[in-house]
mmCIF file of C-alpha atoms and ligand atoms in Angstrom:
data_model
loop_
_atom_site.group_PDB
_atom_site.id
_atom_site.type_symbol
_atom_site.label_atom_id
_atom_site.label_comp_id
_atom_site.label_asym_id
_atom_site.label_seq_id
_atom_site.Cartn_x
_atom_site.Cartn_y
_atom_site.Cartn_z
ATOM 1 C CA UNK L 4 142.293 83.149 47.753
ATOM 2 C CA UNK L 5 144.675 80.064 47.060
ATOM 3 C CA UNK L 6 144.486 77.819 50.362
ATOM 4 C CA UNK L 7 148.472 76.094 50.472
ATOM 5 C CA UNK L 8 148.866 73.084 52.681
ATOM 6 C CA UNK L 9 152.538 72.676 54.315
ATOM 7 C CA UNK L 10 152.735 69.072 55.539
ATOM 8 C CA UNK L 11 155.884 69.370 58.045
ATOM 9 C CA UNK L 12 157.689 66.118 59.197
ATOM 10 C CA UNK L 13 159.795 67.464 61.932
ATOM 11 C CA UNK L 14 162.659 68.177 59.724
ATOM 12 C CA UNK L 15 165.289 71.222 59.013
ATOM 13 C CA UNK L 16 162.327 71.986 55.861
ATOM 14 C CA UNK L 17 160.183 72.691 58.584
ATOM 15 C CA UNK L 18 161.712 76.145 59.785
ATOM 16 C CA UNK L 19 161.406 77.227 56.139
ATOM 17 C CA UNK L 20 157.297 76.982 56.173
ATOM 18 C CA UNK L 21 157.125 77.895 59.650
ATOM 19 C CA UNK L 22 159.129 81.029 58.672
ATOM 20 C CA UNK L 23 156.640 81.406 56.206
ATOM 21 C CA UNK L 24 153.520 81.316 58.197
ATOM 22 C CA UNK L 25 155.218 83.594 60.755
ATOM 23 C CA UNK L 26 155.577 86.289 57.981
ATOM 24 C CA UNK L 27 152.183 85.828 57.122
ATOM 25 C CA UNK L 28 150.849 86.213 60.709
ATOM 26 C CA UNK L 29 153.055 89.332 60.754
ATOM 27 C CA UNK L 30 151.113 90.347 57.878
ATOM 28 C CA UNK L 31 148.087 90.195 59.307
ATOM 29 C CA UNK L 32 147.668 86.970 57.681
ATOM 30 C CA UNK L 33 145.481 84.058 58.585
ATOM 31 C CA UNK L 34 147.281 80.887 59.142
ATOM 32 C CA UNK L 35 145.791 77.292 60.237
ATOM 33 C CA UNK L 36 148.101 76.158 62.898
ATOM 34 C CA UNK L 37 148.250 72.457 64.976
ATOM 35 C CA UNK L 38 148.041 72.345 68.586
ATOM 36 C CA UNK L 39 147.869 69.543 70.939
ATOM 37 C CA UNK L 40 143.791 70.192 71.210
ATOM 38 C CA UNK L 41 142.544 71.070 67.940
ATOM 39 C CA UNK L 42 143.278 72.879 65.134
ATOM 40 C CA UNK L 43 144.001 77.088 65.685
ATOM 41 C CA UNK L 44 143.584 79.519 62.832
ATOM 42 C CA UNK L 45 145.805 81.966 64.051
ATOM 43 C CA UNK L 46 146.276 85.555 63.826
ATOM 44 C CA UNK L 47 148.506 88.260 65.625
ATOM 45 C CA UNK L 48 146.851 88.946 68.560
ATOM 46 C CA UNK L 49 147.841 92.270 68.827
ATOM 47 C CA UNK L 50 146.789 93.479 65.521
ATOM 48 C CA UNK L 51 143.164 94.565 65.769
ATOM 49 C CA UNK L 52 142.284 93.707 61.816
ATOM 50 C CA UNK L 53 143.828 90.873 61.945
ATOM 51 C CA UNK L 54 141.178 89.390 64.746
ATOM 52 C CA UNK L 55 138.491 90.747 63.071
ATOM 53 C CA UNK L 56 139.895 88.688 59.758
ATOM 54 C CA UNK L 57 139.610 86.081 62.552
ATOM 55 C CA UNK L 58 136.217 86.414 63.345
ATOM 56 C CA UNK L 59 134.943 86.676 59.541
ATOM 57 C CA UNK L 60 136.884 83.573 58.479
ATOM 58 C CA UNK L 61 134.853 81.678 60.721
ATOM 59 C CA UNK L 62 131.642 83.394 60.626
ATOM 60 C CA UNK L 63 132.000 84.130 64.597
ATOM 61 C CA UNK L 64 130.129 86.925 66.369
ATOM 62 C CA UNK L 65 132.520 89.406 67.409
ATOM 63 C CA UNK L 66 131.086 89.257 71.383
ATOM 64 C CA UNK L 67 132.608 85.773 71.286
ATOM 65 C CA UNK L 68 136.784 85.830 72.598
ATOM 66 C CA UNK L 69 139.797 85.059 71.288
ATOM 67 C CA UNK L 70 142.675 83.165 73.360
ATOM 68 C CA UNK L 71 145.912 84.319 73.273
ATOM 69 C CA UNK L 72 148.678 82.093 72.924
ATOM 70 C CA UNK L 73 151.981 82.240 74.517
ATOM 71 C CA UNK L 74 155.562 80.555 74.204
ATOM 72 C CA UNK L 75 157.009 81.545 77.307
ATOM 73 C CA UNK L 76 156.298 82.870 80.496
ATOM 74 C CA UNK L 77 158.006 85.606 81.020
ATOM 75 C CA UNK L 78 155.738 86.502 77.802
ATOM 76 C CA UNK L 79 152.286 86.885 80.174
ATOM 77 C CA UNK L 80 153.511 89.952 82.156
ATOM 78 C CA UNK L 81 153.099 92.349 79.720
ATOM 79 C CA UNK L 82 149.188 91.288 78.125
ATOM 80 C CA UNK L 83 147.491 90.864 81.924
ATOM 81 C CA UNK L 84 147.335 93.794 84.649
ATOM 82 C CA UNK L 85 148.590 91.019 87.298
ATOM 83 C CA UNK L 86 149.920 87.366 87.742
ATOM 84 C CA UNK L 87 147.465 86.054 90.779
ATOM 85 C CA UNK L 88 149.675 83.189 92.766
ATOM 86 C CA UNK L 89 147.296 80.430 91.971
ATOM 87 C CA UNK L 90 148.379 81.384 88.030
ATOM 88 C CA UNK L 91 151.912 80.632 88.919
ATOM 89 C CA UNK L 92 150.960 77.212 90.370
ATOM 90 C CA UNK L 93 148.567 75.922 87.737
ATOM 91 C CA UNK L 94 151.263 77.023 84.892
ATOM 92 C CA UNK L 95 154.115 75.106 86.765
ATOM 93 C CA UNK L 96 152.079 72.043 86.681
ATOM 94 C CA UNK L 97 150.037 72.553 83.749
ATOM 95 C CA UNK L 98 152.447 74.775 80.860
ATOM 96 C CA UNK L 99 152.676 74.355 78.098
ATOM 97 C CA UNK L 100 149.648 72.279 77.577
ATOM 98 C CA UNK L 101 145.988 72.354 77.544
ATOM 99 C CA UNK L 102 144.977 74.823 80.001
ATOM 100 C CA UNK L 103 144.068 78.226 79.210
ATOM 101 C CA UNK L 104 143.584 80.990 82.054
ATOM 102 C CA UNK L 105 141.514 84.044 82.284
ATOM 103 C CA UNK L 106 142.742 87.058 83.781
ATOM 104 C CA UNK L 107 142.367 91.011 83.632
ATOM 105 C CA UNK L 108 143.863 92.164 80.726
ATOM 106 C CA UNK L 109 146.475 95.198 79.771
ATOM 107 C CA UNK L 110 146.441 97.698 77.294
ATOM 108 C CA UNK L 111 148.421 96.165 74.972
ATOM 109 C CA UNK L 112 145.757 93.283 74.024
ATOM 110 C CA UNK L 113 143.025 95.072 71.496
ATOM 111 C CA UNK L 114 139.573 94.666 72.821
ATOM 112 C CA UNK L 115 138.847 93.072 69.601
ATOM 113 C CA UNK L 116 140.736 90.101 70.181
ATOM 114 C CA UNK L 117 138.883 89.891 73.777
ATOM 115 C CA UNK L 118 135.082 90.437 72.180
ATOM 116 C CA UNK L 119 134.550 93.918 74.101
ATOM 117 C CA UNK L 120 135.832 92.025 77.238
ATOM 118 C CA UNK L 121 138.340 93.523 80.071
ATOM 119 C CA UNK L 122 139.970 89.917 80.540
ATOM 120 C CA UNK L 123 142.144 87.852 78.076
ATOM 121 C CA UNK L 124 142.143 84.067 78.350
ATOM 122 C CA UNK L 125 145.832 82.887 78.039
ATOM 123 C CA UNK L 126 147.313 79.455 76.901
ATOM 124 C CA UNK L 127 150.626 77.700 76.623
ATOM 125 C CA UNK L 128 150.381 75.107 73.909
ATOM 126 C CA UNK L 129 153.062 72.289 74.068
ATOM 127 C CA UNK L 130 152.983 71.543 70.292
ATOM 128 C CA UNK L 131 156.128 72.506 69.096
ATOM 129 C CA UNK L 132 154.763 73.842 66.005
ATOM 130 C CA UNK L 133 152.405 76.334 67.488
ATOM 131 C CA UNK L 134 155.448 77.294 69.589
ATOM 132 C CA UNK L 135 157.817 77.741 66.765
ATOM 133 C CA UNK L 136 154.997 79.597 64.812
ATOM 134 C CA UNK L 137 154.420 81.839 68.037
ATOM 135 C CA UNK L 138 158.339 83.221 68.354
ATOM 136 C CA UNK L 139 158.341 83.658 64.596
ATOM 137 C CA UNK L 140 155.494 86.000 64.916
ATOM 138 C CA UNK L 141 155.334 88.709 67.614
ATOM 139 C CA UNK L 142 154.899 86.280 70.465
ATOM 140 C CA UNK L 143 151.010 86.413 70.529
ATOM 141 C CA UNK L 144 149.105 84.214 69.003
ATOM 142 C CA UNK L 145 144.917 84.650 68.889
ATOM 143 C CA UNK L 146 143.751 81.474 67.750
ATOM 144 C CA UNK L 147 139.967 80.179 67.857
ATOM 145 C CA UNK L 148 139.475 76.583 66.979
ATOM 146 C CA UNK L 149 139.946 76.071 63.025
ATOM 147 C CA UNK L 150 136.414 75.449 62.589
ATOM 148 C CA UNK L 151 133.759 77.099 60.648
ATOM 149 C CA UNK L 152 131.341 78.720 63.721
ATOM 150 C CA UNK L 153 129.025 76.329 64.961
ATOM 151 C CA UNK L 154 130.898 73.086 63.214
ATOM 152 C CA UNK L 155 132.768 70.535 65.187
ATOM 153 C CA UNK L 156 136.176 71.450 65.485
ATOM 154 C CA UNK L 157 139.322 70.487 63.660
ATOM 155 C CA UNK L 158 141.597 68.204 64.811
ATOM 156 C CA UNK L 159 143.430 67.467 61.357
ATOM 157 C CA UNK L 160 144.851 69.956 58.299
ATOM 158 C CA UNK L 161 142.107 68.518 56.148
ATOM 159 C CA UNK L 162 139.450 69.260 58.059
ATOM 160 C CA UNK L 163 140.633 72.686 58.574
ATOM 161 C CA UNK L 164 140.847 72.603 54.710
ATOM 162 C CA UNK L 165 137.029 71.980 54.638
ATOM 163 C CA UNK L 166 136.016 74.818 56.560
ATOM 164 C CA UNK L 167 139.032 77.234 55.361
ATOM 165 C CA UNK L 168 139.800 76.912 52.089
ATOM 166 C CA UNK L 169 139.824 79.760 49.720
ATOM 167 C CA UNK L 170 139.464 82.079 53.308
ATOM 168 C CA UNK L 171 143.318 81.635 54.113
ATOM 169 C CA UNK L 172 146.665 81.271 52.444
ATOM 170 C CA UNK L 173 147.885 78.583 54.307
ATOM 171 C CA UNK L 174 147.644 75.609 56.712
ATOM 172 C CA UNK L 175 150.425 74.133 58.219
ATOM 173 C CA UNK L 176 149.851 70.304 58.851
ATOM 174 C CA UNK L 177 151.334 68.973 61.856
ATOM 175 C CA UNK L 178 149.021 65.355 61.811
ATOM 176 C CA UNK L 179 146.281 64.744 63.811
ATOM 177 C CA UNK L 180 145.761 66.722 67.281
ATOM 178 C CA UNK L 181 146.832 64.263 70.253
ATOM 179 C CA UNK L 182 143.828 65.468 72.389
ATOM 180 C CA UNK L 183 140.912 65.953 70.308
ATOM 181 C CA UNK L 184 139.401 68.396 72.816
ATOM 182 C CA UNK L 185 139.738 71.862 73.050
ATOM 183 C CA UNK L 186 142.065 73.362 76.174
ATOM 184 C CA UNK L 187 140.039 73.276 79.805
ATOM 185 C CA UNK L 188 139.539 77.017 80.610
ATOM 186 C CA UNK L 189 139.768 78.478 83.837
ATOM 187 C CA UNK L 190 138.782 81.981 85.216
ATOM 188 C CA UNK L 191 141.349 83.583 87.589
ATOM 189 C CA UNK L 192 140.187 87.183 87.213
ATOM 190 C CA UNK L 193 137.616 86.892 90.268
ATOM 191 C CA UNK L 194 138.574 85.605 93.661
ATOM 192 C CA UNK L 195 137.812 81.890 93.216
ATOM 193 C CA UNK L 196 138.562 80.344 89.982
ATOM 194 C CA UNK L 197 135.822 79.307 88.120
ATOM 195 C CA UNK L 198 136.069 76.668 85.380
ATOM 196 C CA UNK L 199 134.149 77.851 82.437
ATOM 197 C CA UNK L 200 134.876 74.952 80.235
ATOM 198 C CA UNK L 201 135.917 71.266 80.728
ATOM 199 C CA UNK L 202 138.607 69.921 78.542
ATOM 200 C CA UNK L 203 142.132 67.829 78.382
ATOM 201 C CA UNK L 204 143.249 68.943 82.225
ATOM 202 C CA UNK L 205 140.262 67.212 84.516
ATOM 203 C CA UNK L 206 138.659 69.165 87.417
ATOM 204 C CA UNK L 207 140.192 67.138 90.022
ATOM 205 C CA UNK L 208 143.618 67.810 88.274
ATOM 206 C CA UNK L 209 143.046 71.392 88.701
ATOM 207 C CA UNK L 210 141.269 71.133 92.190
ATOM 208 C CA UNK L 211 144.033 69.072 93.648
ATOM 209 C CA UNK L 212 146.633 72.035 92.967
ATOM 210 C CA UNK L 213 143.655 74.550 93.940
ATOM 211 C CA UNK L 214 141.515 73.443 96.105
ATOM 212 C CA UNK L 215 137.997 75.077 95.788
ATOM 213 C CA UNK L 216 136.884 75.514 92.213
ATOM 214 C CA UNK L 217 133.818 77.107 91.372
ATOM 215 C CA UNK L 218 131.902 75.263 88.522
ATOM 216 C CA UNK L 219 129.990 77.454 86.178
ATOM 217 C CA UNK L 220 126.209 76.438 85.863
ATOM 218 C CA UNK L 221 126.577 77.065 82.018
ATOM 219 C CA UNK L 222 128.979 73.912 81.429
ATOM 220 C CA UNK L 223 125.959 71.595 82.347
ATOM 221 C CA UNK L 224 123.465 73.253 79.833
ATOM 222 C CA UNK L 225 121.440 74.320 82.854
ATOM 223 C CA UNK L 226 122.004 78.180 81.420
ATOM 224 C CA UNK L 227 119.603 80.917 82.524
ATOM 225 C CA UNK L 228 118.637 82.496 79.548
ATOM 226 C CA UNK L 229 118.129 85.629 81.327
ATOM 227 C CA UNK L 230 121.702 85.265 82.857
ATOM 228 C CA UNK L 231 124.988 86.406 80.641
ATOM 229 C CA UNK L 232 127.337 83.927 80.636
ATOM 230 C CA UNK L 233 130.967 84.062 81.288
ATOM 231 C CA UNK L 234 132.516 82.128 77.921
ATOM 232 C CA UNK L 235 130.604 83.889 76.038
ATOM 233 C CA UNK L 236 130.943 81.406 73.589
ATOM 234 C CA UNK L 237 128.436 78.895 75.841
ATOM 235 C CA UNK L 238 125.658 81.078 74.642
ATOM 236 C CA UNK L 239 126.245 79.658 71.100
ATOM 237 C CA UNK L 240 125.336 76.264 69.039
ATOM 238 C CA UNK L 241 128.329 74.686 68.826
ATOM 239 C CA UNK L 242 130.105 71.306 67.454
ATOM 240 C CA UNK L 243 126.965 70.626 65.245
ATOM 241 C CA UNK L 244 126.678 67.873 62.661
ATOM 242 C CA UNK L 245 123.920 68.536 60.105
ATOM 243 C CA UNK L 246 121.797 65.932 61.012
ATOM 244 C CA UNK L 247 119.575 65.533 64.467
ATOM 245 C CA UNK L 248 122.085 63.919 67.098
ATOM 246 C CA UNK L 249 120.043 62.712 69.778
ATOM 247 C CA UNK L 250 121.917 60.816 72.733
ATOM 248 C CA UNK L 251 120.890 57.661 74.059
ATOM 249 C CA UNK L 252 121.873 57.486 77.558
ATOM 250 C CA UNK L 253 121.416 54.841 80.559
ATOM 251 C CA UNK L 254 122.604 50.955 81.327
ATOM 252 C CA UNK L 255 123.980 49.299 78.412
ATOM 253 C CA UNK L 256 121.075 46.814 77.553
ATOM 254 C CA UNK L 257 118.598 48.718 77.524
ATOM 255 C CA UNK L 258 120.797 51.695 75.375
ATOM 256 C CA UNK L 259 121.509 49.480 72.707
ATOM 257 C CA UNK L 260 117.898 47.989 72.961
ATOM 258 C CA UNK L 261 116.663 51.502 72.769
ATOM 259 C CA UNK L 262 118.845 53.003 69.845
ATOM 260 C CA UNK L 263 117.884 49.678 67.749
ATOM 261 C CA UNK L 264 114.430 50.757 68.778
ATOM 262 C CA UNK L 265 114.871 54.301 67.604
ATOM 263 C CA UNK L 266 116.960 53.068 64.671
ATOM 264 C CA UNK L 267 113.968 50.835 63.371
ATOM 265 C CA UNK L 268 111.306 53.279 63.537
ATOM 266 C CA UNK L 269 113.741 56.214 61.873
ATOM 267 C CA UNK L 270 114.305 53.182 58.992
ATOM 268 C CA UNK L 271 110.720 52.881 58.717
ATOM 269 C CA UNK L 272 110.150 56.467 57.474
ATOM 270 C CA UNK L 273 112.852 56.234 55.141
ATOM 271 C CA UNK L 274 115.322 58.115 57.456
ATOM 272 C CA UNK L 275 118.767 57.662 56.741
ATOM 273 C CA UNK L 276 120.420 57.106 59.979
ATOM 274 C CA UNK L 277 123.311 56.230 62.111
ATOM 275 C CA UNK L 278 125.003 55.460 65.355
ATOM 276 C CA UNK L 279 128.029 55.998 66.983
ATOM 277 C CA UNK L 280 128.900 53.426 69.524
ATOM 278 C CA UNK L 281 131.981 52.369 71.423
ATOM 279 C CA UNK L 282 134.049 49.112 70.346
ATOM 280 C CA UNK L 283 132.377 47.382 73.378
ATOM 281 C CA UNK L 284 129.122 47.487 71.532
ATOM 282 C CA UNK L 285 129.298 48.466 67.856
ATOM 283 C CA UNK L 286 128.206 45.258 66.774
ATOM 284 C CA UNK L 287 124.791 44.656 68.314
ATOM 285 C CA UNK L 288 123.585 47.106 66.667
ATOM 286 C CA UNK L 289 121.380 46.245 63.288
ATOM 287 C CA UNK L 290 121.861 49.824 61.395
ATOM 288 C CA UNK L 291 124.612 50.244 58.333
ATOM 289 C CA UNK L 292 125.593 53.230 59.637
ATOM 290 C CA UNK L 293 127.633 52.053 62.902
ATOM 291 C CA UNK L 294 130.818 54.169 64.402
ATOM 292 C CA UNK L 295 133.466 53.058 67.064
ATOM 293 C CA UNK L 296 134.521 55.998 68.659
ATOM 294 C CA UNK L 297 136.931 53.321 70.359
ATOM 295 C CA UNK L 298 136.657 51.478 73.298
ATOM 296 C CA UNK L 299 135.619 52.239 77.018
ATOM 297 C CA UNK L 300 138.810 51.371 78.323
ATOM 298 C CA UNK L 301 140.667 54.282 76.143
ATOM 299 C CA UNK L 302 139.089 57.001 76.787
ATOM 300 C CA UNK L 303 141.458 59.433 74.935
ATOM 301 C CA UNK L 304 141.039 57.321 71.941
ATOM 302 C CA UNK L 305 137.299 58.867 72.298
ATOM 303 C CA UNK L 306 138.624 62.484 73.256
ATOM 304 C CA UNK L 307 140.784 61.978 70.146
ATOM 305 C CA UNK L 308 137.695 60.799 67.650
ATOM 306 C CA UNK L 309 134.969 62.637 68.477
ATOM 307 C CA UNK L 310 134.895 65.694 66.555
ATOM 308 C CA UNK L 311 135.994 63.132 63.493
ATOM 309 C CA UNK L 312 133.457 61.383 63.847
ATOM 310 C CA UNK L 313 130.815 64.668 64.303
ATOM 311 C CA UNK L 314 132.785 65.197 61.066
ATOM 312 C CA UNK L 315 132.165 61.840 59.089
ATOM 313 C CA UNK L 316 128.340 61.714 59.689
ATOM 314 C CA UNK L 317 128.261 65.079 57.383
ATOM 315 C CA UNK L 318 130.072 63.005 54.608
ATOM 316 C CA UNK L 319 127.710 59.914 55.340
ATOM 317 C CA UNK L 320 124.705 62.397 54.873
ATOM 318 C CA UNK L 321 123.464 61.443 58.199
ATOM 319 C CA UNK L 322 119.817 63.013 58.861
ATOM 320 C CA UNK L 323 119.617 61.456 62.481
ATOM 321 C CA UNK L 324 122.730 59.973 65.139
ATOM 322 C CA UNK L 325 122.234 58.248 67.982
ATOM 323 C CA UNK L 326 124.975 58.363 69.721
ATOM 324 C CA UNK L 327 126.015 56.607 73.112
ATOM 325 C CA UNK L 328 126.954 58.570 76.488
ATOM 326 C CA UNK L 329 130.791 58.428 77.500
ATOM 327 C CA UNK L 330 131.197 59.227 80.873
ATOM 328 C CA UNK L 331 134.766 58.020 80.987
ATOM 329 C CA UNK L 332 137.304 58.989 84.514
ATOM 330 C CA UNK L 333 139.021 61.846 83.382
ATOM 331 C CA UNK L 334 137.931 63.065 80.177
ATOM 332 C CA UNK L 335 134.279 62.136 80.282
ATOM 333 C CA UNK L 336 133.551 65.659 81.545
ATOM 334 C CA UNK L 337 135.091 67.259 78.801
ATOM 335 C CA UNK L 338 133.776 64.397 75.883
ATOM 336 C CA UNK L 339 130.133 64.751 77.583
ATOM 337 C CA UNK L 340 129.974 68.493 77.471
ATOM 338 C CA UNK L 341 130.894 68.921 73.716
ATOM 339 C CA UNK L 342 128.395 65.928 72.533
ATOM 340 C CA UNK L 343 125.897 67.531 74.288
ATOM 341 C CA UNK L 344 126.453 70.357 72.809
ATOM 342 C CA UNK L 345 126.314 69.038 69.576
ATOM 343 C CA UNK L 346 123.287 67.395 70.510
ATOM 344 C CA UNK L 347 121.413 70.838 71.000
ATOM 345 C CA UNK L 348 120.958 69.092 74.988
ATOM 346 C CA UNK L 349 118.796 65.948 73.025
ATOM 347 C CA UNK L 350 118.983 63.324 75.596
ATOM 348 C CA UNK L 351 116.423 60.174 75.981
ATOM 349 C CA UNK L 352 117.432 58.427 79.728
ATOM 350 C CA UNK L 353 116.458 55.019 79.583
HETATM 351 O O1 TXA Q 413 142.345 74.223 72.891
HETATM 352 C C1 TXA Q 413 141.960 75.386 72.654
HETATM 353 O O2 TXA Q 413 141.671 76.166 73.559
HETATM 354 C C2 TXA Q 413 141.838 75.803 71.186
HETATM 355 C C3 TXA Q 413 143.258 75.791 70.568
HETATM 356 C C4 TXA Q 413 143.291 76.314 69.167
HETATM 357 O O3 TXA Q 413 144.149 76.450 71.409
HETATM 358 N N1 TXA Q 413 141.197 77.072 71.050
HETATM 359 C C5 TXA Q 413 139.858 77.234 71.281
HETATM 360 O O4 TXA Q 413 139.377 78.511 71.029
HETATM 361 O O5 TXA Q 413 139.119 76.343 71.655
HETATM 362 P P1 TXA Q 413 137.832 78.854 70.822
HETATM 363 O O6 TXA Q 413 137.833 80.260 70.406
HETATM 364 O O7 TXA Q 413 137.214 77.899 69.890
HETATM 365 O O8 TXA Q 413 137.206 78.747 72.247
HETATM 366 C C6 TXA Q 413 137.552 79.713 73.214
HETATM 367 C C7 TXA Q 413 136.507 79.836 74.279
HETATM 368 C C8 TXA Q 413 135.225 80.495 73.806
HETATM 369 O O9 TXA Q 413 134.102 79.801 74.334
HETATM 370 C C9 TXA Q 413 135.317 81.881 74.412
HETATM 371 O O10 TXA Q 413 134.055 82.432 74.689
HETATM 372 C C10 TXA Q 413 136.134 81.631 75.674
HETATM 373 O O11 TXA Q 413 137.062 80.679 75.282
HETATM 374 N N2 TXA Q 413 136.887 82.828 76.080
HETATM 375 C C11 TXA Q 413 137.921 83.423 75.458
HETATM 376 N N3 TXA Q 413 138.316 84.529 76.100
HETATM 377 C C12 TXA Q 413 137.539 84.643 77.184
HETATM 378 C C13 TXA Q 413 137.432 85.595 78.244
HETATM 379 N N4 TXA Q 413 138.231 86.655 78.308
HETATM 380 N N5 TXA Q 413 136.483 85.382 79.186
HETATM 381 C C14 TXA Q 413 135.669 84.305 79.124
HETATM 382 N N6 TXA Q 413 135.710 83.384 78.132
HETATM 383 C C15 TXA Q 413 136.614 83.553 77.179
HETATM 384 MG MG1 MG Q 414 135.749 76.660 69.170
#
């Protein structure tokens, strides 16, 4: 299949590709769509072959969920089997934008855009071409991140490209994602919420319009194997670069001592390896390979770089990463989760 790439400027031209795409999607068409987060590749939610075109494209286990995306409110009614009150208050301070919420589903969502599940996880995006693209189609929207499974995500048309072409017919390329990060999700189909996944709205964010928040254990890596977890998508590798990423984590000294350390002895054996740093210390490190992710004192600049960066150590052929620990204010819960992630939970504590 040809792979087109609409690059849309915010122009009148722009209705004609998004008109496009929304045919597509009505199709039951794949179609790589920006959001504030990352990268979607969408597909009409309510079509049942057209999530399981979803879930091939990527290579995804069907168990694994789809959100739903939504334009409006008034558009949630109808896909959930009730609106609990702390729904209304999260999505009057938090929609459209990078929260998604779990509830109990209706009939109307197929359980194979909810993996077998009884819930459907919900989100507003603010991006106004994901919310043209959604009232072109028929107002819901399953998108997974762009990515092939198990890669980092996309957070630009060209990455989505990478992992897409020949799969889909088009992309529509609304720049880089502002976040970087995939949506925080939330689970309000129990009594107390539950965050299942960290992202661009912080815990205390959510807590401070909540109050008690249960934190699920599988967001630390601390899962129970025996124990099924609630994303089911924590079960699985995820975010991966092909080479060993290995995090370096402690006081600054003796990090960058340590990864120069590491670095020497990987050198030594003819590894060919890198590092991703922050602007703060990039250069005292000896390696060639040396990344900025940015600097400690932007910490969306990080949010918005890491998966690029997960990215660019593919194309550098990196075999091992060392990469530095970000535990920024607000996003460092969100940045810390997905790197360790991608580092398969490889951490040395110095
Ligand atoms: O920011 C985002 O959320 C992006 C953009 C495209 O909107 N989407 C995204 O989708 O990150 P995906 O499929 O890559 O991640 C969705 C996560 C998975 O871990 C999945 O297991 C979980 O949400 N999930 C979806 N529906 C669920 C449900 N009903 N119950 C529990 N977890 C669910
Ligand atoms: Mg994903």
């Amino acid at each position: 299949m040809y792979t087109e790439i609409i690059r849309l400027n915010g122009g009148a031209e722009d209705e004609a590709a998004i008109s496009k795409a929304g045919g597509l999607i009505k199709a039951g068409e794949l179609v790589g769509m920006p959001t504030e987060t990352v990268y979607g590749l969408a597909g009409d939610a309510l079509n049942p072959a057209s999530s399981k075109k979803i879930y091939a494209a990527k290579g995804r286990p069907s168990d694994n969920p789809l959100i739903v995306h939504i334009s409006d409110w008034d558009h949630l009614k109808p896909i959930v089997s009730e609106i609990p009150e702390s729904a209304k208050l999260l999505a009057d301070k938090f929609w459209p934008g990078p929260l998604t919420l779990i509830f109990n589903k209706s009939d109307l969502i197929p359980l194979e855009t909810t993996g077998g599940l009884e819930t459907v996880a919900v989100r507003m995006p603010i991006h106004p071409v994901a919310r043209a693209l959604i009232r072109e189609s028929t107002g819901y929207i399953a998108a997974p991140s762009a990515n092939a499974s198990g890669r980092p995500s996309c957070t630009t048309a060209e990455e989505v490209y990478e992992d897409m072409n020949g799969l889909i017919p088009l992309i529509l390329d609304g720049g880089p994602s502002d976040i970087g990060l995939e949506s925080t999700i939330l689970d309000l189909s129990d009594s107390v919420p539950e965050l299942l996944r960290p992202g661009g709205i912080s815990l205390s964010e959510l807590t401070a319009c909540l109050g008690n928040i249960k934190i699920n254990p599988a967001i630390d890596g601390v899962l129970d194997p025996a124990q099924k977890p609630k994303a089911p998508g924590m079960k699985y590798r995820h975010y991966a670069p092909k080479g060993r990423l290995i995090i370096v984590e402690g006081a600054r000294d003796k990090v960058v001592a340590a990864i120069n350390h590491e670095l020497m002895k990987a050198l030594s054996t003819g590894k060919r390896a890198a590092i991703i740093a922050s602007e703060e210390t990039a250069n005292k490190y000896k390696g060639d390979i040396v990344r900025s992710i940015g600097s400690l004192t932007d910490e969306s600049e990080i949010a918005r770089r890491l998966f690029n960066i997960l990215r660019e150590m593919d194309k550098l052929n990196a075999e091992l990463i060392f990469a530095e620990a970000f535990h920024t204010p607000r996003l460092g819960m969100a940045i810390m989760n997905r790197l360790i992630r991608a580092a398969g939970h490889n951490i040395i504590y110095v």
